[in-house]
Amino acid sequence: MAEKQKTHRQPKLSRPTTIRDIAAHTGVAVMTVSRVINESGYVSQEMREKVLKAVQELNYHPNGLARGLKRRRTQAIGILVPDIANPFAAELVGGIQEVLSARGYSSFISTSDRSTTREEAGLRALFDHRADGAIVATRETKAGNDFLLGLLNYDLQIVVVGRELNHPRVDRVTADHFKGGYDVTEHLIKMGHRRIAFVGVSAPNGAGLHRYRGYVEALRANGIPFDEKLVVGPKVDAGPGFSTQDDGYEGAKRILSAKSRPTAIFARNDFTAMGAMYAIRDAGLAIPDDIAVAGFDNVPLSAYTAPPLTTVAQRTVLQGREAALLLLDRIDGNRQRERRNICLDCELIVRQSTIKDIARTD
Amino acid sequence: MAEKQKTHRQPKLSRPTTIRDIAAHTGVAVMTVSRVINESGYVSQEMREKVLKAVQELNYHPNGLARGLKRRRTQAIGILVPDIANPFAAELVGGIQEVLSARGYSSFISTSDRSTTREEAGLRALFDHRADGAIVATRETKAGNDFLLGLLNYDLQIVVVGRELNHPRVDRVTADHFKGGYDVTEHLIKMGHRRIAFVGVSAPNGAGLHRYRGYVEALRANGIPFDEKLVVGPKVDAGPGFSTQDDGYEGAKRILSAKSRPTAIFARNDFTAMGAMYAIRDAGLAIPDDIAVAGFDNVPLSAYTAPPLTTVAQRTVLQGREAALLLLDRIDGNRQRERRNICLDCELIVRQSTIKDIARTD
DNA sequence: TTGAAAGCGCTAACAC
DNA sequence: GTGTTAGCGCTTTCAA
């Protein structure tokens, strides 16, 4: 039976098979089919097999819209990242999807691209399509926070990564950026530096940037006076939100032409650091002999710069996994439990960009 | 009836407002509300205002699931990229979203991460949630192609970017990688090189990689014999699919230790090139004096390497825009029109990594 | 163990 | 201009 292969050539745009097609094809009730595909309730072995066979043959896949509408669950979650061209986002997403897909959830990524409007549009779309939850790793903004809090009045679970959102039902995962910033600064101090610049945020905007606060604190703890002139933000200061290689180049350039220049630069992230390194070479100075450079994030490329870049690794994949687990726990399990906060250690990765006494091929 | 507002304080997890709440609240028919929010059909000014007011007050947003189920249109499209940590993907997505969001479509990103399983899962999720279309920029695989072709039997529109998919209703956008590869190779030849290596694909796997074929053809056209020993793929050859900085490092290393080493390296992409540059420095050689290096893609960082990297720019944002336009044209308009193929020019960007006679600060 | 009925939230098609 | 009816594809509830 079922010589379906007789179709003349390409079937011209079939409508997707529905549960009723399966029911009709097997002669059982729609409900029985539903029970089979959901493995819920009792179905005799015989019927089950018949149904499964038809599901195969007719290539049936449940319509997620109908299912979601009825169940009030879509088994889909949204991931909101600031920016896609970013190893951090990639690893985070990797960790998240690893956990989610194992549990039968699909996930969709949305970017904010540094725009609150875009971020809201992304969240709105997620919400309107009734995602069961969202993992939000965008930078904090007032508008963004308000919007997220608004969504929380409804049945959307949220976990934030690397940022805050003050709400009793929002879990949080982050790396200890403060400690990372502290450690890398202290490393520079141990290497004998006392004029250490921070490139990537302006001092007034730094409060929300933990790695910067770690820098400030490390200076203080080591008795080095804080010098605001050694802190440079991007030309167009996007608040605590962002910093690129261009910003690093431009910021370092400014700081190098200042009266008394630093002997070390701690850049907000590895890309900023790479821009700064370029500015340093541009000025005819050597790294690390004239100026040491450190970054943050340990992006894969940081091992390949000239010289390789000292940086701070955060366990990004793990953050993704943890965030996904927290989210699933709330969705599938206890929606009312107390908020949880996971903070992972960072690791200082010392490379040649801050070490003078290692022989360099250069 | 319907004194729903009696809830004591913070509505403890309100259910989202539905169209019926609005109807009840304003005393009009559900259908009238629908007409107002969709701006379809005739509604008197008076009613319209009343409804809009209630929509505001009750913070109503249509349920995308219900709407999609009924309309058979979700106004959502999926973007499938191989890998997220990639300026190419970022720019592509930027271009796509720019067009889509202006037309009221939301878009969701999915990654294949070099895994056919993952790619299928992403497409399956897209399809099950009834996305109206997909823009697919993953690398070609047999399994992937089959899966895509299967989906095309149903009502999912597909546009591919930077790859092929042979189907009469699938449009395609790409950059002219062949010409780009040809141009950069010819540039190296003009700079006096005759032993030019290609790093990033093994010769047997190169057929699907147009930029590599451009390289081969440029050699031929200039009377330079092709030497298979000068072509190195990644250690674990993932077919035409991928190449990282690690691959570049490792591949260049191999080629540099060969008996007669090349005087120039054309790397499959900028990251591969950066890895190769590192290997060259590692070997105590100078760029470009001992070995010239060129990449492909013009990622933002390529301007910041030491020395800055000669590369080929493809207009990625534009590719995204064009792809989105083609997709919308099919979804909203003519689903049966002939397939369209847009091929954009690449641009050679010459920087110091291939030019000896420019003074370098190094 | 199976099935029938009702309805999730919305809109197309048709009355009025 | 506005309202009513029916139904998208599925699952929950209840009856058999």
GROMACS .gro file of N, CA and C in nm, chain A residues 55-174:
model
  360
   55VAL      N    1   0.298   0.903   1.022
   55VAL     CA    2   0.375   1.024   1.049
   55VAL      C    3   0.499   1.026   0.961
   56GLN      N    4   0.565   0.913   0.956
   56GLN     CA    5   0.682   0.899   0.870
   56GLN      C    6   0.647   0.922   0.724
   57GLU      N    7   0.551   0.846   0.680
   57GLU     CA    8   0.517   0.847   0.538
   57GLU      C    9   0.474   0.984   0.490
   58LEU      N   10   0.391   1.048   0.570
   58LEU     CA   11   0.339   1.178   0.528
   58LEU      C   12   0.428   1.293   0.574
   59ASN      N   13   0.540   1.256   0.637
   59ASN     CA   14   0.635   1.357   0.681
   59ASN      C   15   0.567   1.463   0.766
   60TYR      N   16   0.498   1.415   0.867
   60TYR     CA   17   0.423   1.507   0.952
   60TYR      C   18   0.510   1.572   1.059
   61HIS      N   19   0.493   1.701   1.074
   61HIS     CA   20   0.554   1.773   1.186
   61HIS      C   21   0.448   1.866   1.242
   62PRO      N   22   0.428   1.861   1.372
   62PRO     CA   23   0.324   1.945   1.433
   62PRO      C   24   0.345   2.092   1.401
   63ASN      N   25   0.238   2.160   1.382
   63ASN     CA   26   0.243   2.304   1.358
   63ASN      C   27   0.266   2.374   1.492
   64GLY      N   28   0.381   2.439   1.499
   64GLY     CA   29   0.420   2.503   1.624
   64GLY      C   30   0.326   2.615   1.665
   65LEU      N   31   0.266   2.680   1.570
   65LEU     CA   32   0.176   2.789   1.603
   65LEU      C   33   0.053   2.737   1.674
   66ALA      N   34  -0.008   2.636   1.616
   66ALA     CA   35  -0.129   2.580   1.675
   66ALA      C   36  -0.098   2.520   1.811
   67ARG      N   37   0.011   2.450   1.815
   67ARG     CA   38   0.049   2.386   1.940
   67ARG      C   39   0.075   2.491   2.048
   68GLY      N   40   0.149   2.594   2.011
   68GLY     CA   41   0.180   2.699   2.107
   68GLY      C   42   0.056   2.771   2.153
   69LEU      N   43  -0.033   2.794   2.060
   69LEU     CA   44  -0.155   2.866   2.094
   69LEU      C   45  -0.235   2.790   2.200
   70LYS      N   46  -0.242   2.664   2.180
   70LYS     CA   47  -0.319   2.582   2.271
   70LYS      C   48  -0.248   2.558   2.405
   71ARG      N   49  -0.125   2.518   2.393
   71ARG     CA   50  -0.050   2.481   2.513
   71ARG      C   51  -0.005   2.600   2.596
   72ARG      N   52   0.001   2.714   2.533
   72ARG     CA   53   0.062   2.831   2.595
   72ARG      C   54   0.209   2.807   2.625
   73ARG      N   55   0.269   2.732   2.541
   73ARG     CA   56   0.413   2.705   2.550
   73ARG      C   57   0.464   2.680   2.411
   74THR      N   58   0.571   2.742   2.375
   74THR     CA   59   0.621   2.725   2.239
   74THR      C   60   0.747   2.641   2.233
   75GLN      N   61   0.808   2.616   2.347
   75GLN     CA   62   0.937   2.547   2.350
   75GLN      C   63   1.040   2.623   2.268
   76ALA      N   64   1.025   2.752   2.264
   76ALA     CA   65   1.123   2.833   2.194
   76ALA      C   66   1.170   2.942   2.289
   77ILE      N   67   1.296   2.969   2.287
   77ILE     CA   68   1.342   3.078   2.370
   77ILE      C   69   1.428   3.172   2.286
   78GLY      N   70   1.434   3.296   2.330
   78GLY     CA   71   1.508   3.398   2.256
   78GLY      C   72   1.639   3.431   2.325
   79ILE      N   73   1.738   3.459   2.243
   79ILE     CA   74   1.867   3.500   2.298
   79ILE      C   75   1.895   3.640   2.246
   80LEU      N   76   1.917   3.733   2.335
   80LEU     CA   77   1.938   3.870   2.294
   80LEU      C   78   2.081   3.911   2.322
   81VAL      N   79   2.156   3.934   2.216
   81VAL     CA   80   2.295   3.976   2.233
   81VAL      C   81   2.314   4.116   2.173
   82PRO      N   82   2.414   4.187   2.223
   82PRO     CA   83   2.431   4.325   2.177
   82PRO      C   84   2.476   4.331   2.033
   83ASP      N   85   2.541   4.226   1.989
   83ASP     CA   86   2.621   4.239   1.870
   83ASP      C   87   2.664   4.100   1.833
   84ILE      N   88   2.659   4.072   1.706
   84ILE     CA   89   2.680   3.936   1.665
   84ILE      C   90   2.824   3.907   1.629
   85ALA      N   91   2.897   4.009   1.585
   85ALA     CA   92   3.033   3.987   1.534
   85ALA      C   93   3.129   3.979   1.649
   86ASN      N   94   3.110   3.881   1.733
   86ASN     CA   95   3.172   3.889   1.861
   86ASN      C   96   3.190   3.749   1.917
   87PRO      N   97   3.315   3.711   1.940
   87PRO     CA   98   3.338   3.577   1.991
   87PRO      C   99   3.263   3.553   2.121
   88PHE      N  100   3.246   3.657   2.199
   88PHE     CA  101   3.172   3.640   2.324
   88PHE      C  102   3.031   3.591   2.296
   89ALA      N  103   2.962   3.659   2.208
   89ALA     CA  104   2.826   3.620   2.174
   89ALA      C  105   2.823   3.478   2.119
   90ALA      N  106   2.920   3.447   2.036
   90ALA     CA  107   2.921   3.316   1.973
   90ALA      C  108   2.934   3.206   2.076
   91GLU      N  109   3.025   3.224   2.168
   91GLU     CA  110   3.046   3.121   2.268
   91GLU      C  111   2.926   3.110   2.361
   92LEU      N  112   2.873   3.223   2.397
   92LEU     CA  113   2.757   3.223   2.484
   92LEU      C  114   2.643   3.145   2.419
   93VAL      N  115   2.616   3.179   2.295
   93VAL     CA  116   2.511   3.112   2.222
   93VAL      C  117   2.538   2.963   2.211
   94GLY      N  118   2.664   2.930   2.188
   94GLY     CA  119   2.701   2.790   2.181
   94GLY      C  120   2.663   2.716   2.309
   95GLY      N  121   2.699   2.772   2.422
   95GLY     CA  122   2.669   2.710   2.549
   95GLY      C  123   2.519   2.699   2.573
   96ILE      N  124   2.449   2.803   2.538
   96ILE     CA  125   2.304   2.804   2.558
   96ILE      C  126   2.238   2.695   2.473
   97GLN      N  127   2.274   2.693   2.347
   97GLN     CA  128   2.206   2.601   2.256
   97GLN      C  129   2.237   2.456   2.289
   98GLU      N  130   2.357   2.434   2.336
   98GLU     CA  131   2.394   2.298   2.376
   98GLU      C  132   2.294   2.243   2.478
   99VAL      N  133   2.263   2.324   2.576
   99VAL     CA  134   2.169   2.281   2.680
   99VAL      C  135   2.026   2.278   2.628
  100LEU      N  136   1.987   2.383   2.561
  100LEU     CA  137   1.848   2.394   2.518
  100LEU      C  138   1.809   2.286   2.419
  101SER      N  139   1.895   2.262   2.322
  101SER     CA  140   1.853   2.168   2.220
  101SER      C  141   1.845   2.028   2.277
  102ALA      N  142   1.930   2.000   2.375
  102ALA     CA  143   1.922   1.870   2.441
  102ALA      C  144   1.787   1.852   2.512
  103ARG      N  145   1.727   1.962   2.550
  103ARG     CA  146   1.600   1.953   2.620
  103ARG      C  147   1.482   1.981   2.528
  104GLY      N  148   1.509   1.982   2.399
  104GLY     CA  149   1.399   1.995   2.304
  104GLY      C  150   1.351   2.137   2.280
  105TYR      N  151   1.428   2.233   2.322
  105TYR     CA  152   1.390   2.371   2.298
  105TYR      C  153   1.463   2.425   2.176
  106SER      N  154   1.397   2.506   2.099
  106SER     CA  155   1.471   2.577   1.996
  106SER      C  156   1.497   2.719   2.043
  107SER      N  157   1.601   2.776   1.986
  107SER     CA  158   1.636   2.910   2.030
  107SER      C  159   1.661   2.999   1.910
  108PHE      N  160   1.625   3.123   1.927
  108PHE     CA  161   1.643   3.219   1.820
  108PHE      C  162   1.718   3.340   1.872
  109ILE      N  163   1.810   3.386   1.791
  109ILE     CA  164   1.897   3.495   1.833
  109ILE      C  165   1.845   3.626   1.778
  110SER      N  166   1.860   3.728   1.858
  110SER     CA  167   1.820   3.861   1.815
  110SER      C  168   1.931   3.957   1.859
  111THR      N  169   1.959   4.059   1.780
  111THR     CA  170   2.063   4.155   1.819
  111THR      C  171   2.006   4.289   1.852
  112SER      N  172   2.072   4.358   1.941
  112SER     CA  173   2.027   4.494   1.971
  112SER      C  174   2.107   4.595   1.892
  113ASP      N  175   2.231   4.555   1.852
  113ASP     CA  176   2.313   4.648   1.775
  113ASP      C  177   2.323   4.786   1.839
  114ARG      N  178   2.339   4.788   1.965
  114ARG     CA  179   2.357   4.913   2.039
  114ARG      C  180   2.238   5.007   2.030
  115SER      N  181   2.127   4.958   1.979
  115SER     CA  182   2.013   5.048   1.966
  115SER      C  183   1.899   4.999   2.055
  116THR      N  184   1.852   5.088   2.137
  116THR     CA  185   1.742   5.051   2.226
  116THR      C  186   1.619   5.012   2.146
  117THR      N  187   1.597   5.086   2.040
  117THR     CA  188   1.482   5.057   1.954
  117THR      C  189   1.488   4.914   1.902
  118ARG      N  190   1.605   4.879   1.852
  118ARG     CA  191   1.625   4.744   1.800
  118ARG      C  192   1.606   4.640   1.908
  119GLU      N  193   1.659   4.669   2.024
  119GLU     CA  194   1.646   4.576   2.134
  119GLU      C  195   1.499   4.554   2.168
  120GLU      N  196   1.425   4.663   2.173
  120GLU     CA  197   1.283   4.650   2.205
  120GLU      C  198   1.210   4.574   2.096
  121ALA      N  199   1.244   4.602   1.973
  121ALA     CA  200   1.180   4.532   1.863
  121ALA      C  201   1.204   4.382   1.875
  122GLY      N  202   1.328   4.346   1.907
  122GLY     CA  203   1.361   4.206   1.922
  122GLY      C  204   1.282   4.141   2.035
  123LEU      N  205   1.277   4.207   2.148
  123LEU     CA  206   1.205   4.152   2.262
  123LEU      C  207   1.056   4.146   2.233
  124ARG      N  208   1.008   4.248   2.171
  124ARG     CA  209   0.867   4.254   2.137
  124ARG      C  210   0.830   4.135   2.046
  125ALA      N  211   0.913   4.112   1.946
  125ALA     CA  212   0.888   4.001   1.855
  125ALA      C  213   0.889   3.869   1.930
  126LEU      N  214   0.986   3.854   2.016
  126LEU     CA  215   0.995   3.734   2.098
  126LEU      C  216   0.868   3.716   2.178
  127PHE      N  217   0.827   3.822   2.240
  127PHE     CA  218   0.710   3.816   2.326
  127PHE      C  219   0.584   3.788   2.245
  128ASP      N  220   0.568   3.861   2.137
  128ASP     CA  221   0.448   3.843   2.055
  128ASP      C  222   0.439   3.702   1.998
  129HIS      N  223   0.553   3.644   1.971
  129HIS     CA  224   0.550   3.507   1.921
  129HIS      C  225   0.554   3.407   2.037
  130ARG      N  226   0.538   3.460   2.155
  130ARG     CA  227   0.521   3.379   2.275
  130ARG      C  228   0.637   3.284   2.303
  131ALA      N  229   0.757   3.337   2.293
  131ALA     CA  230   0.871   3.261   2.341
  131ALA      C  231   0.850   3.232   2.489
  132ASP      N  232   0.898   3.118   2.533
  132ASP     CA  233   0.879   3.083   2.673
  132ASP      C  234   0.975   3.158   2.765
  133GLY      N  235   1.082   3.206   2.707
  133GLY     CA  236   1.178   3.275   2.791
  133GLY      C  237   1.280   3.347   2.706
  134ALA      N  238   1.364   3.424   2.772
  134ALA     CA  239   1.468   3.495   2.700
  134ALA      C  240   1.594   3.501   2.785
  135ILE      N  241   1.706   3.488   2.717
  135ILE     CA  242   1.834   3.509   2.782
  135ILE      C  243   1.889   3.639   2.727
  136VAL      N  244   1.907   3.734   2.814
  136VAL     CA  245   1.938   3.869   2.769
  136VAL      C  246   2.080   3.906   2.808
  137ALA      N  247   2.162   3.931   2.707
  137ALA     CA  248   2.301   3.965   2.732
  137ALA      C  249   2.337   4.100   2.672
  138THR      N  250   2.237   4.181   2.650
  138THR     CA  251   2.265   4.315   2.599
  138THR      C  252   2.314   4.403   2.713
  139ARG      N  253   2.370   4.516   2.679
  139ARG     CA  254   2.414   4.610   2.781
  139ARG      C  255   2.292   4.676   2.843
  140GLU      N  256   2.309   4.714   2.966
  140GLU     CA  257   2.198   4.775   3.038
  140GLU      C  258   2.169   4.917   2.992
  141THR      N  259   2.043   4.944   2.974
  141THR     CA  260   2.000   5.083   2.955
  141THR      C  261   1.872   5.101   3.035
  142LYS      N  262   1.842   5.223   3.065
  142LYS     CA  263   1.720   5.251   3.140
  142LYS      C  264   1.599   5.201   3.062
  143ALA      N  265   1.593   5.239   2.937
  143ALA     CA  266   1.478   5.201   2.855
  143ALA      C  267   1.468   5.049   2.843
  144GLY      N  268   1.583   4.987   2.820
  144GLY     CA  269   1.583   4.842   2.808
  144GLY      C  270   1.533   4.775   2.936
  145ASN      N  271   1.580   4.822   3.048
  145ASN     CA  272   1.536   4.766   3.175
  145ASN      C  273   1.386   4.779   3.194
  146ASP      N  274   1.336   4.899   3.165
  146ASP     CA  275   1.192   4.920   3.183
  146ASP      C  276   1.113   4.824   3.096
  147PHE      N  277   1.159   4.810   2.976
  147PHE     CA  278   1.088   4.722   2.884
  147PHE      C  279   1.088   4.578   2.935
  148LEU      N  280   1.203   4.533   2.979
  148LEU     CA  281   1.214   4.397   3.031
  148LEU      C  282   1.124   4.379   3.152
  149LEU      N  283   1.125   4.475   3.240
  149LEU     CA  284   1.041   4.464   3.360
  149LEU      C  285   0.894   4.458   3.322
  150GLY      N  286   0.859   4.532   3.219
  150GLY     CA  287   0.721   4.528   3.172
  150GLY      C  288   0.682   4.388   3.125
  151LEU      N  289   0.769   4.328   3.052
  151LEU     CA  290   0.744   4.193   3.001
  151LEU      C  291   0.729   4.092   3.115
  152LEU      N  292   0.797   4.118   3.221
  152LEU     CA  293   0.794   4.023   3.333
  152LEU      C  294   0.659   4.016   3.401
  153ASN      N  295   0.574   4.114   3.377
  153ASN     CA  296   0.439   4.106   3.433
  153ASN      C  297   0.360   3.995   3.365
  154TYR      N  298   0.407   3.954   3.252
  154TYR     CA  299   0.340   3.844   3.184
  154TYR      C  300   0.423   3.720   3.204
  155ASP      N  301   0.395   3.622   3.129
  155ASP     CA  302   0.453   3.493   3.159
  155ASP      C  303   0.581   3.464   3.081
  156LEU      N  304   0.669   3.561   3.079
  156LEU     CA  305   0.795   3.539   3.009
  156LEU      C  306   0.908   3.533   3.112
  157GLN      N  307   0.983   3.424   3.110
  157GLN     CA  308   1.093   3.411   3.204
  157GLN      C  309   1.218   3.473   3.146
  158ILE      N  310   1.295   3.539   3.228
  158ILE     CA  311   1.415   3.607   3.180
  158ILE      C  312   1.535   3.573   3.267
  159VAL      N  313   1.646   3.547   3.200
  159VAL     CA  314   1.774   3.534   3.269
  159VAL      C  315   1.868   3.635   3.205
  160VAL      N  316   1.942   3.708   3.286
  160VAL     CA  317   2.037   3.803   3.228
  160VAL      C  318   2.179   3.750   3.243
  161VAL      N  319   2.262   3.785   3.147
  161VAL     CA  320   2.402   3.742   3.149
  161VAL      C  321   2.493   3.864   3.139
  162GLY      N  322   2.584   3.873   3.233
  162GLY     CA  323   2.683   3.981   3.228
  162GLY      C  324   2.626   4.119   3.250
  163ARG      N  325   2.511   4.125   3.311
  163ARG     CA  326   2.448   4.254   3.338
  163ARG      C  327   2.351   4.235   3.454
  164GLU      N  328   2.284   4.339   3.491
  164GLU     CA  329   2.190   4.329   3.602
  164GLU      C  330   2.048   4.350   3.551
  165LEU      N  331   1.954   4.302   3.630
  165LEU     CA  332   1.814   4.340   3.612
  165LEU      C  333   1.746   4.309   3.743
  166ASN      N  334   1.710   4.412   3.811
  166ASN     CA  335   1.666   4.394   3.948
  166ASN      C  336   1.518   4.355   3.955
  167HIS      N  337   1.497   4.226   3.968
  167HIS     CA  338   1.360   4.176   3.975
  167HIS      C  339   1.366   4.041   4.045
  168PRO      N  340   1.272   4.016   4.133
  168PRO     CA  341   1.282   3.893   4.215
  168PRO      C  342   1.276   3.763   4.135
  169ARG      N  343   1.229   3.768   4.014
  169ARG     CA  344   1.221   3.642   3.940
  169ARG      C  345   1.321   3.635   3.825
  170VAL      N  346   1.420   3.723   3.827
  170VAL     CA  347   1.519   3.721   3.720
  170VAL      C  348   1.653   3.670   3.771
  171ASP      N  349   1.695   3.556   3.720
  171ASP     CA  350   1.824   3.502   3.759
  171ASP      C  351   1.934   3.570   3.679
  172ARG      N  352   2.054   3.552   3.728
  172ARG     CA  353   2.164   3.623   3.664
  172ARG      C  354   2.289   3.536   3.661
  173VAL      N  355   2.359   3.542   3.550
  173VAL     CA  356   2.488   3.474   3.536
  173VAL      C  357   2.589   3.578   3.491
  174THR      N  358   2.703   3.575   3.548
  174THR     CA  359   2.804   3.670   3.503
  174THR      C  360   2.943   3.617   3.537
   0.00000   0.00000   0.00000
